[in-house]
Amino acid sequence: KKIFNPAETERVIHNIQNTKFSIFIDETSDLTNEKWMTFFVRYVDSESLDVRSQLVKLIDIDARDCSAEKLFNAFQSEMYKFQIPFTNILSLSCDNASVTGKHVSFNLFNFFNAFFQAHETRIHLLHSKSVNFLLQISKHFLKPEALNHLLTNITFSDQINHKSINDINLGFDCEEYLHDLAKQGHADVIQNIRENCTQFYVTAAEEIRKRLPVNDKFLYKLQVFKPDIVLFENNRETSFIDVSFVSKSLGGFDEDGSRFLQVYLNENGLKEEWLVLYHDFTVDEKQNLSKLNFDNMWKTILNIIQ
């Protein structure tokens, strides 16, 4: 703690009291095994216009209880002590800290990113996860009847589709903060925060629909290779429509799209293989296969049927 120059700390605090900034929070330990939480910020210096990344403080925390709630309370205490408005925070990044359900929106982004950073194949889940991601964000600010049109022609920014401003879900912590502001008589600030949060949801929904494959037909069809369909779906004629679509999209089949390349399935018809796959395994074998991850399940299936 002695490494901090009081004058420099005061200058940084003054800057972030009066400008927007991003914050990074992390837990760390020193050589004596004491626990600390970093209060690290990144902002644009209003005088030089340089982007600055600076450590504001190492916050002493109780090593016996480093829950997300305790960390937030410690951080909140420092914000109040330094008189830094929460409304100045543009974004928050946390590393290896446990996160509770109170931080709903950030959780959704983090969980989505983490899910697709796995080593195993998950592309067959990309469409459904993307649609669900969009749905979870949209539930916070859209009326229930508007949720049925997420993938088509709904205009997220149209207020006719929005819940009442006071019914929009901002999360437990934000609502507590607004409650404190209300007791202090800052109704105008509360309205501004609610409007800004609504705009965040609108922008997030627009970007998710634009950037993620929520309307991608090929990725939608890939869901046919999920274990519950591959192993347990008995309407094979119907599900083969999706298999055929995927095969034709990928190529590597003969003209009528009915066979894998000889090197893979020894000229057995693709449709025939799909139809009999349901009967190739006992119920117990299917249950065991379904417990494997996607890659190992398909490796096992191909080793058995070849």
mmCIF file of C-alpha atoms in Angstrom:
data_model
loop_
_atom_site.group_PDB
_atom_site.id
_atom_site.type_symbol
_atom_site.label_atom_id
_atom_site.label_comp_id
_atom_site.label_asym_id
_atom_site.label_seq_id
_atom_site.Cartn_x
_atom_site.Cartn_y
_atom_site.Cartn_z
ATOM 1 C CA LYS A 1 0.000 0.000 0.000
ATOM 2 C CA LYS A 2 2.998 2.288 0.518
ATOM 3 C CA ILE A 3 3.720 2.320 -3.210
ATOM 4 C CA PHE A 4 0.817 4.705 -3.839
ATOM 5 C CA ASN A 5 1.617 8.372 -4.252
ATOM 6 C CA PRO A 6 -1.193 10.252 -2.445
ATOM 7 C CA ALA A 7 -1.074 13.136 -4.924
ATOM 8 C CA GLU A 8 -1.316 10.775 -7.905
ATOM 9 C CA THR A 9 -4.158 8.831 -6.299
ATOM 10 C CA GLU A 10 -6.005 12.077 -5.631
ATOM 11 C CA ARG A 11 -5.527 13.126 -9.262
ATOM 12 C CA VAL A 12 -6.890 9.815 -10.588
ATOM 13 C CA ILE A 13 -9.884 9.975 -8.264
ATOM 14 C CA HIS A 14 -10.619 13.530 -9.364
ATOM 15 C CA ASN A 15 -10.497 12.418 -13.007
ATOM 16 C CA ILE A 16 -12.877 9.494 -12.626
ATOM 17 C CA GLN A 17 -15.230 11.593 -10.521
ATOM 18 C CA ASN A 18 -15.761 13.689 -13.619
ATOM 19 C CA THR A 19 -15.453 11.318 -16.561
ATOM 20 C CA LYS A 20 -16.647 7.927 -17.757
ATOM 21 C CA PHE A 21 -14.358 4.969 -17.112
ATOM 22 C CA SER A 22 -14.066 1.192 -17.307
ATOM 23 C CA ILE A 23 -13.101 -0.804 -14.261
ATOM 24 C CA PHE A 24 -11.236 -4.060 -13.704
ATOM 25 C CA ILE A 25 -11.643 -5.900 -10.405
ATOM 26 C CA ASP A 26 -9.580 -8.895 -9.343
ATOM 27 C CA GLU A 27 -8.612 -10.707 -6.164
ATOM 28 C CA THR A 28 -4.955 -11.142 -5.268
ATOM 29 C CA SER A 29 -2.764 -12.224 -2.351
ATOM 30 C CA ASP A 30 0.576 -10.907 -1.091
ATOM 31 C CA LEU A 31 3.508 -12.812 0.430
ATOM 32 C CA THR A 32 1.868 -12.756 3.859
ATOM 33 C CA ASN A 33 -1.237 -14.390 2.336
ATOM 34 C CA GLU A 34 -3.369 -11.314 2.943
ATOM 35 C CA LYS A 35 -6.216 -10.851 0.476
ATOM 36 C CA TRP A 36 -6.646 -7.746 -1.629
ATOM 37 C CA MET A 37 -8.964 -6.585 -4.363
ATOM 38 C CA THR A 38 -7.613 -4.381 -7.126
ATOM 39 C CA PHE A 39 -9.477 -1.202 -8.020
ATOM 40 C CA PHE A 40 -8.066 -0.620 -11.512
ATOM 41 C CA VAL A 41 -9.543 1.857 -13.988
ATOM 42 C CA ARG A 42 -9.161 2.831 -17.634
ATOM 43 C CA TYR A 43 -10.315 6.209 -18.914
ATOM 44 C CA VAL A 44 -9.571 9.027 -21.342
ATOM 45 C CA ASP A 45 -7.679 11.904 -19.740
ATOM 46 C CA SER A 46 -9.731 15.027 -20.455
ATOM 47 C CA GLU A 47 -6.634 17.234 -20.754
ATOM 48 C CA SER A 48 -4.241 15.128 -22.824
ATOM 49 C CA LEU A 49 -6.899 12.875 -24.433
ATOM 50 C CA ASP A 50 -4.588 9.952 -23.665
ATOM 51 C CA VAL A 51 -6.089 6.628 -22.627
ATOM 52 C CA ARG A 52 -4.868 5.941 -19.100
ATOM 53 C CA SER A 53 -4.912 2.660 -17.169
ATOM 54 C CA GLN A 54 -4.252 3.226 -13.482
ATOM 55 C CA LEU A 55 -4.551 1.456 -10.164
ATOM 56 C CA VAL A 56 -6.688 3.473 -7.768
ATOM 57 C CA LYS A 57 -6.370 1.320 -4.676
ATOM 58 C CA LEU A 58 -5.709 -2.134 -3.267
ATOM 59 C CA ILE A 59 -8.761 -2.853 -1.142
ATOM 60 C CA ASP A 60 -8.170 -5.006 1.927
ATOM 61 C CA ILE A 61 -10.710 -7.859 2.062
ATOM 62 C CA ASP A 62 -11.495 -10.648 4.498
ATOM 63 C CA ALA A 63 -9.718 -13.802 3.278
ATOM 64 C CA ARG A 64 -12.310 -15.922 5.107
ATOM 65 C CA ASP A 65 -15.172 -14.608 2.972
ATOM 66 C CA CYS A 66 -14.448 -13.560 -0.616
ATOM 67 C CA SER A 67 -17.966 -14.035 -1.934
ATOM 68 C CA ALA A 68 -19.222 -11.834 -4.754
ATOM 69 C CA GLU A 69 -21.473 -9.997 -2.299
ATOM 70 C CA LYS A 70 -18.569 -9.175 0.044
ATOM 71 C CA LEU A 71 -16.402 -8.032 -2.859
ATOM 72 C CA PHE A 72 -19.163 -5.805 -4.181
ATOM 73 C CA ASN A 73 -19.786 -4.300 -0.745
ATOM 74 C CA ALA A 74 -16.080 -3.505 -0.385
ATOM 75 C CA PHE A 75 -15.995 -1.937 -3.833
ATOM 76 C CA GLN A 76 -19.199 0.011 -3.194
ATOM 77 C CA SER A 77 -17.770 1.361 0.058
ATOM 78 C CA GLU A 78 -14.718 2.734 -1.760
ATOM 79 C CA MET A 79 -16.878 4.306 -4.461
ATOM 80 C CA TYR A 80 -18.931 6.102 -1.821
ATOM 81 C CA LYS A 81 -15.834 7.132 0.133
ATOM 82 C CA PHE A 82 -14.207 8.633 -2.964
ATOM 83 C CA GLN A 83 -17.537 10.145 -4.065
ATOM 84 C CA ILE A 84 -17.278 8.531 -7.490
ATOM 85 C CA PRO A 85 -20.684 8.273 -9.229
ATOM 86 C CA PHE A 86 -21.666 4.753 -10.253
ATOM 87 C CA THR A 87 -23.133 6.303 -13.388
ATOM 88 C CA ASN A 88 -19.580 7.030 -14.577
ATOM 89 C CA ILE A 89 -18.861 3.299 -14.982
ATOM 90 C CA LEU A 90 -19.041 2.272 -18.628
ATOM 91 C CA SER A 91 -18.039 -1.368 -18.256
ATOM 92 C CA LEU A 92 -16.892 -3.862 -15.658
ATOM 93 C CA SER A 93 -14.408 -6.704 -16.035
ATOM 94 C CA CYS A 94 -13.822 -9.338 -13.358
ATOM 95 C CA ASP A 95 -11.251 -12.127 -13.385
ATOM 96 C CA ASN A 96 -11.768 -15.370 -11.449
ATOM 97 C CA ALA A 97 -14.263 -13.788 -9.078
ATOM 98 C CA SER A 98 -17.410 -15.664 -8.219
ATOM 99 C CA VAL A 99 -20.459 -13.965 -9.671
ATOM 100 C CA THR A 100 -23.940 -14.077 -8.202
ATOM 101 C CA GLY A 101 -27.246 -13.962 -10.013
ATOM 102 C CA LYS A 102 -27.622 -10.287 -9.191
ATOM 103 C CA HIS A 103 -25.418 -9.231 -12.109
ATOM 104 C CA VAL A 104 -27.752 -10.744 -14.681
ATOM 105 C CA SER A 105 -26.715 -9.050 -17.919
ATOM 106 C CA PHE A 106 -22.956 -9.383 -17.445
ATOM 107 C CA ASN A 107 -23.495 -13.016 -16.469
ATOM 108 C CA LEU A 108 -25.251 -13.736 -19.752
ATOM 109 C CA PHE A 109 -22.393 -12.340 -21.830
ATOM 110 C CA ASN A 110 -19.751 -14.127 -19.758
ATOM 111 C CA PHE A 111 -21.549 -17.479 -19.799
ATOM 112 C CA PHE A 112 -22.140 -17.329 -23.551
ATOM 113 C CA ASN A 113 -18.483 -16.562 -24.293
ATOM 114 C CA ALA A 114 -17.185 -19.178 -21.864
ATOM 115 C CA PHE A 115 -19.473 -21.893 -23.219
ATOM 116 C CA PHE A 116 -17.984 -21.682 -26.719
ATOM 117 C CA GLN A 117 -14.384 -21.557 -25.520
ATOM 118 C CA ALA A 118 -14.511 -25.261 -24.691
ATOM 119 C CA HIS A 119 -12.243 -27.740 -26.488
ATOM 120 C CA GLU A 120 -15.107 -30.034 -27.464
ATOM 121 C CA THR A 121 -17.251 -29.438 -30.556
ATOM 122 C CA ARG A 122 -20.264 -27.260 -29.811
ATOM 123 C CA ILE A 123 -21.066 -25.686 -33.154
ATOM 124 C CA HIS A 124 -24.303 -27.694 -33.314
ATOM 125 C CA LEU A 125 -25.466 -25.684 -30.279
ATOM 126 C CA LEU A 126 -24.467 -22.255 -31.583
ATOM 127 C CA HIS A 127 -27.848 -21.429 -33.095
ATOM 128 C CA SER A 128 -29.954 -22.461 -30.090
ATOM 129 C CA LYS A 129 -27.590 -20.782 -27.624
ATOM 130 C CA SER A 130 -27.588 -17.582 -29.698
ATOM 131 C CA VAL A 131 -31.379 -17.494 -29.838
ATOM 132 C CA ASN A 132 -31.618 -18.136 -26.108
ATOM 133 C CA PHE A 133 -29.025 -15.410 -25.447
ATOM 134 C CA LEU A 134 -31.126 -12.931 -27.414
ATOM 135 C CA LEU A 135 -34.264 -14.060 -25.590
ATOM 136 C CA GLN A 136 -32.723 -13.661 -22.127
ATOM 137 C CA ILE A 137 -31.522 -10.123 -22.906
ATOM 138 C CA SER A 138 -34.840 -9.164 -24.491
ATOM 139 C CA LYS A 139 -36.880 -10.410 -21.530
ATOM 140 C CA HIS A 140 -35.402 -7.611 -19.446
ATOM 141 C CA PHE A 141 -37.032 -4.826 -21.445
ATOM 142 C CA LEU A 142 -39.550 -6.154 -23.991
ATOM 143 C CA LYS A 143 -43.213 -6.862 -23.396
ATOM 144 C CA PRO A 144 -44.017 -10.610 -23.326
ATOM 145 C CA GLU A 145 -46.015 -10.438 -26.563
ATOM 146 C CA ALA A 146 -43.052 -8.859 -28.370
ATOM 147 C CA LEU A 147 -40.791 -11.804 -27.540
ATOM 148 C CA ASN A 148 -42.533 -13.935 -30.176
ATOM 149 C CA HIS A 149 -41.030 -11.816 -32.968
ATOM 150 C CA LEU A 150 -37.372 -11.609 -31.924
ATOM 151 C CA LEU A 151 -36.012 -13.264 -35.046
ATOM 152 C CA THR A 152 -38.184 -11.468 -37.566
ATOM 153 C CA ASN A 153 -39.275 -7.882 -37.895
ATOM 154 C CA ILE A 154 -39.379 -6.503 -34.360
ATOM 155 C CA THR A 155 -37.765 -3.094 -33.864
ATOM 156 C CA PHE A 156 -35.999 -3.228 -30.519
ATOM 157 C CA SER A 157 -35.791 0.553 -30.215
ATOM 158 C CA ASP A 158 -39.534 1.064 -30.712
ATOM 159 C CA GLN A 159 -40.905 2.022 -27.304
ATOM 160 C CA ILE A 160 -44.270 0.478 -28.133
ATOM 161 C CA ASN A 161 -42.539 -2.887 -27.632
ATOM 162 C CA HIS A 162 -40.992 -1.911 -24.287
ATOM 163 C CA LYS A 163 -42.173 -2.586 -20.777
ATOM 164 C CA SER A 164 -42.931 0.396 -18.577
ATOM 165 C CA ILE A 165 -39.654 2.139 -17.688
ATOM 166 C CA ASN A 166 -40.091 1.168 -14.030
ATOM 167 C CA ASP A 167 -40.710 -2.496 -14.896
ATOM 168 C CA ILE A 168 -37.496 -2.954 -16.871
ATOM 169 C CA ASN A 169 -35.187 -5.363 -15.043
ATOM 170 C CA LEU A 170 -31.986 -3.585 -13.984
ATOM 171 C CA GLY A 171 -30.770 -6.164 -11.477
ATOM 172 C CA PHE A 172 -30.797 -6.233 -7.688
ATOM 173 C CA ASP A 173 -27.716 -4.067 -7.108
ATOM 174 C CA CYS A 174 -28.815 -1.347 -9.496
ATOM 175 C CA GLU A 175 -32.292 -1.232 -7.975
ATOM 176 C CA GLU A 176 -30.764 -0.870 -4.507
ATOM 177 C CA TYR A 177 -28.616 1.982 -5.779
ATOM 178 C CA LEU A 178 -31.669 3.670 -7.309
ATOM 179 C CA HIS A 179 -33.510 3.224 -4.024
ATOM 180 C CA ASP A 180 -30.691 5.071 -2.251
ATOM 181 C CA LEU A 181 -30.838 7.838 -4.853
ATOM 182 C CA ALA A 182 -34.593 8.143 -4.365
ATOM 183 C CA LYS A 183 -34.119 8.672 -0.636
ATOM 184 C CA GLN A 184 -31.659 11.446 -1.494
ATOM 185 C CA GLY A 185 -34.193 13.119 -3.801
ATOM 186 C CA HIS A 186 -32.420 12.437 -7.120
ATOM 187 C CA ALA A 187 -35.469 11.524 -9.209
ATOM 188 C CA ASP A 188 -33.943 13.053 -12.348
ATOM 189 C CA VAL A 189 -30.820 10.900 -12.011
ATOM 190 C CA ILE A 190 -32.937 7.771 -11.508
ATOM 191 C CA GLN A 191 -34.868 8.445 -14.705
ATOM 192 C CA ASN A 192 -31.631 8.991 -16.603
ATOM 193 C CA ILE A 193 -30.140 5.722 -15.314
ATOM 194 C CA ARG A 194 -33.246 3.752 -16.255
ATOM 195 C CA GLU A 195 -33.248 5.245 -19.745
ATOM 196 C CA ASN A 196 -29.524 4.511 -20.197
ATOM 197 C CA CYS A 197 -29.967 0.912 -19.034
ATOM 198 C CA THR A 198 -32.878 0.468 -21.424
ATOM 199 C CA GLN A 199 -30.730 1.784 -24.255
ATOM 200 C CA PHE A 200 -28.020 -0.708 -23.262
ATOM 201 C CA TYR A 201 -30.529 -3.561 -23.584
ATOM 202 C CA VAL A 202 -31.760 -2.229 -26.936
ATOM 203 C CA THR A 203 -28.229 -1.969 -28.323
ATOM 204 C CA ALA A 204 -27.285 -5.400 -26.950
ATOM 205 C CA ALA A 205 -30.339 -7.029 -28.557
ATOM 206 C CA GLU A 206 -29.708 -5.294 -31.890
ATOM 207 C CA GLU A 207 -26.054 -6.342 -31.937
ATOM 208 C CA ILE A 208 -26.824 -9.935 -30.909
ATOM 209 C CA ARG A 209 -29.358 -10.302 -33.717
ATOM 210 C CA LYS A 210 -26.953 -8.687 -36.194
ATOM 211 C CA ARG A 211 -23.744 -10.485 -35.189
ATOM 212 C CA LEU A 212 -24.847 -13.900 -33.930
ATOM 213 C CA PRO A 213 -26.357 -16.576 -36.212
ATOM 214 C CA VAL A 214 -29.902 -16.415 -34.852
ATOM 215 C CA ASN A 215 -31.321 -16.774 -38.384
ATOM 216 C CA ASP A 216 -28.693 -19.087 -39.863
ATOM 217 C CA LYS A 217 -30.498 -22.038 -41.450
ATOM 218 C CA PHE A 218 -27.427 -24.266 -41.697
ATOM 219 C CA LEU A 219 -26.545 -23.889 -38.005
ATOM 220 C CA TYR A 220 -30.190 -24.422 -37.109
ATOM 221 C CA LYS A 221 -30.184 -27.708 -39.024
ATOM 222 C CA LEU A 222 -26.986 -28.866 -37.275
ATOM 223 C CA GLN A 223 -29.043 -29.451 -34.147
ATOM 224 C CA VAL A 224 -30.120 -32.736 -35.722
ATOM 225 C CA PHE A 225 -26.793 -34.182 -34.557
ATOM 226 C CA LYS A 226 -27.490 -33.618 -30.872
ATOM 227 C CA PRO A 227 -27.539 -36.856 -28.828
ATOM 228 C CA ASP A 228 -31.252 -36.660 -28.030
ATOM 229 C CA ILE A 229 -32.073 -36.670 -31.762
ATOM 230 C CA VAL A 230 -29.303 -38.952 -33.024
ATOM 231 C CA LEU A 231 -29.974 -41.652 -30.450
ATOM 232 C CA PHE A 232 -33.574 -41.289 -29.323
ATOM 233 C CA GLU A 233 -35.593 -39.623 -32.097
ATOM 234 C CA ASN A 234 -37.651 -42.372 -33.752
ATOM 235 C CA ASN A 235 -39.114 -40.252 -36.559
ATOM 236 C CA ARG A 236 -36.046 -40.781 -38.736
ATOM 237 C CA GLU A 237 -37.683 -39.815 -42.035
ATOM 238 C CA THR A 238 -38.452 -36.329 -40.739
ATOM 239 C CA SER A 239 -35.086 -35.773 -39.071
ATOM 240 C CA PHE A 240 -33.306 -36.979 -42.214
ATOM 241 C CA ILE A 241 -34.551 -33.850 -43.991
ATOM 242 C CA ASP A 242 -32.169 -31.857 -41.799
ATOM 243 C CA VAL A 243 -29.353 -34.386 -42.240
ATOM 244 C CA SER A 244 -29.767 -34.176 -46.009
ATOM 245 C CA PHE A 245 -29.722 -30.369 -45.922
ATOM 246 C CA VAL A 246 -26.459 -30.387 -43.961
ATOM 247 C CA SER A 247 -24.887 -32.967 -46.272
ATOM 248 C CA LYS A 248 -25.734 -30.992 -49.401
ATOM 249 C CA SER A 249 -24.501 -27.762 -47.813
ATOM 250 C CA LEU A 250 -21.163 -29.313 -46.921
ATOM 251 C CA GLY A 251 -20.708 -31.220 -50.184
ATOM 252 C CA GLY A 252 -18.749 -34.458 -50.522
ATOM 253 C CA PHE A 253 -21.789 -36.491 -51.567
ATOM 254 C CA ASP A 254 -22.974 -37.949 -54.816
ATOM 255 C CA GLU A 255 -25.487 -36.169 -57.036
ATOM 256 C CA ASP A 256 -28.637 -37.195 -55.190
ATOM 257 C CA GLY A 257 -27.095 -36.355 -51.801
ATOM 258 C CA SER A 258 -27.671 -39.875 -50.538
ATOM 259 C CA ARG A 259 -24.183 -41.155 -49.719
ATOM 260 C CA PHE A 260 -21.058 -40.210 -47.814
ATOM 261 C CA LEU A 261 -17.755 -40.333 -49.654
ATOM 262 C CA GLN A 262 -16.608 -43.924 -49.989
ATOM 263 C CA VAL A 263 -13.657 -43.342 -47.677
ATOM 264 C CA TYR A 264 -16.009 -42.569 -44.808
ATOM 265 C CA LEU A 265 -18.950 -44.905 -45.083
ATOM 266 C CA ASN A 266 -17.940 -47.464 -47.703
ATOM 267 C CA GLU A 267 -20.691 -46.351 -50.101
ATOM 268 C CA ASN A 268 -23.510 -47.101 -47.673
ATOM 269 C CA GLY A 269 -26.385 -44.749 -48.346
ATOM 270 C CA LEU A 270 -26.541 -41.779 -46.021
ATOM 271 C CA LYS A 271 -30.261 -42.147 -45.557
ATOM 272 C CA GLU A 272 -29.992 -45.864 -44.869
ATOM 273 C CA GLU A 273 -27.302 -45.236 -42.263
ATOM 274 C CA TRP A 274 -29.436 -42.595 -40.576
ATOM 275 C CA LEU A 275 -32.544 -44.784 -40.515
ATOM 276 C CA VAL A 276 -30.841 -47.844 -39.059
ATOM 277 C CA LEU A 277 -28.741 -45.888 -36.555
ATOM 278 C CA TYR A 278 -31.726 -45.728 -34.223
ATOM 279 C CA HIS A 279 -31.850 -49.542 -34.113
ATOM 280 C CA ASP A 280 -28.096 -50.170 -33.930
ATOM 281 C CA PHE A 281 -27.901 -49.692 -30.160
ATOM 282 C CA THR A 282 -29.756 -50.965 -27.136
ATOM 283 C CA VAL A 283 -31.419 -48.544 -24.731
ATOM 284 C CA ASP A 284 -28.552 -48.959 -22.257
ATOM 285 C CA GLU A 285 -25.975 -48.360 -24.983
ATOM 286 C CA LYS A 286 -27.799 -45.209 -26.054
ATOM 287 C CA GLN A 287 -27.869 -43.956 -22.485
ATOM 288 C CA ASN A 288 -24.132 -44.544 -22.139
ATOM 289 C CA LEU A 289 -23.405 -42.835 -25.450
ATOM 290 C CA SER A 290 -25.513 -39.821 -24.508
ATOM 291 C CA LYS A 291 -23.358 -39.279 -21.414
ATOM 292 C CA LEU A 292 -20.246 -38.780 -23.550
ATOM 293 C CA ASN A 293 -19.288 -35.388 -24.902
ATOM 294 C CA PHE A 294 -20.202 -34.701 -28.520
ATOM 295 C CA ASP A 295 -16.842 -35.687 -30.030
ATOM 296 C CA ASN A 296 -16.437 -38.918 -28.100
ATOM 297 C CA MET A 297 -20.031 -39.924 -28.776
ATOM 298 C CA TRP A 298 -19.563 -39.654 -32.533
ATOM 299 C CA LYS A 299 -16.143 -41.319 -32.462
ATOM 300 C CA THR A 300 -17.668 -44.247 -30.604
ATOM 301 C CA ILE A 301 -20.628 -44.476 -32.983
ATOM 302 C CA LEU A 302 -18.426 -44.411 -36.088
ATOM 303 C CA ASN A 303 -16.043 -47.005 -34.646
ATOM 304 C CA ILE A 304 -18.965 -49.339 -33.989
ATOM 305 C CA ILE A 305 -20.800 -48.987 -37.300
ATOM 306 C CA GLN A 306 -17.725 -49.095 -39.547
#
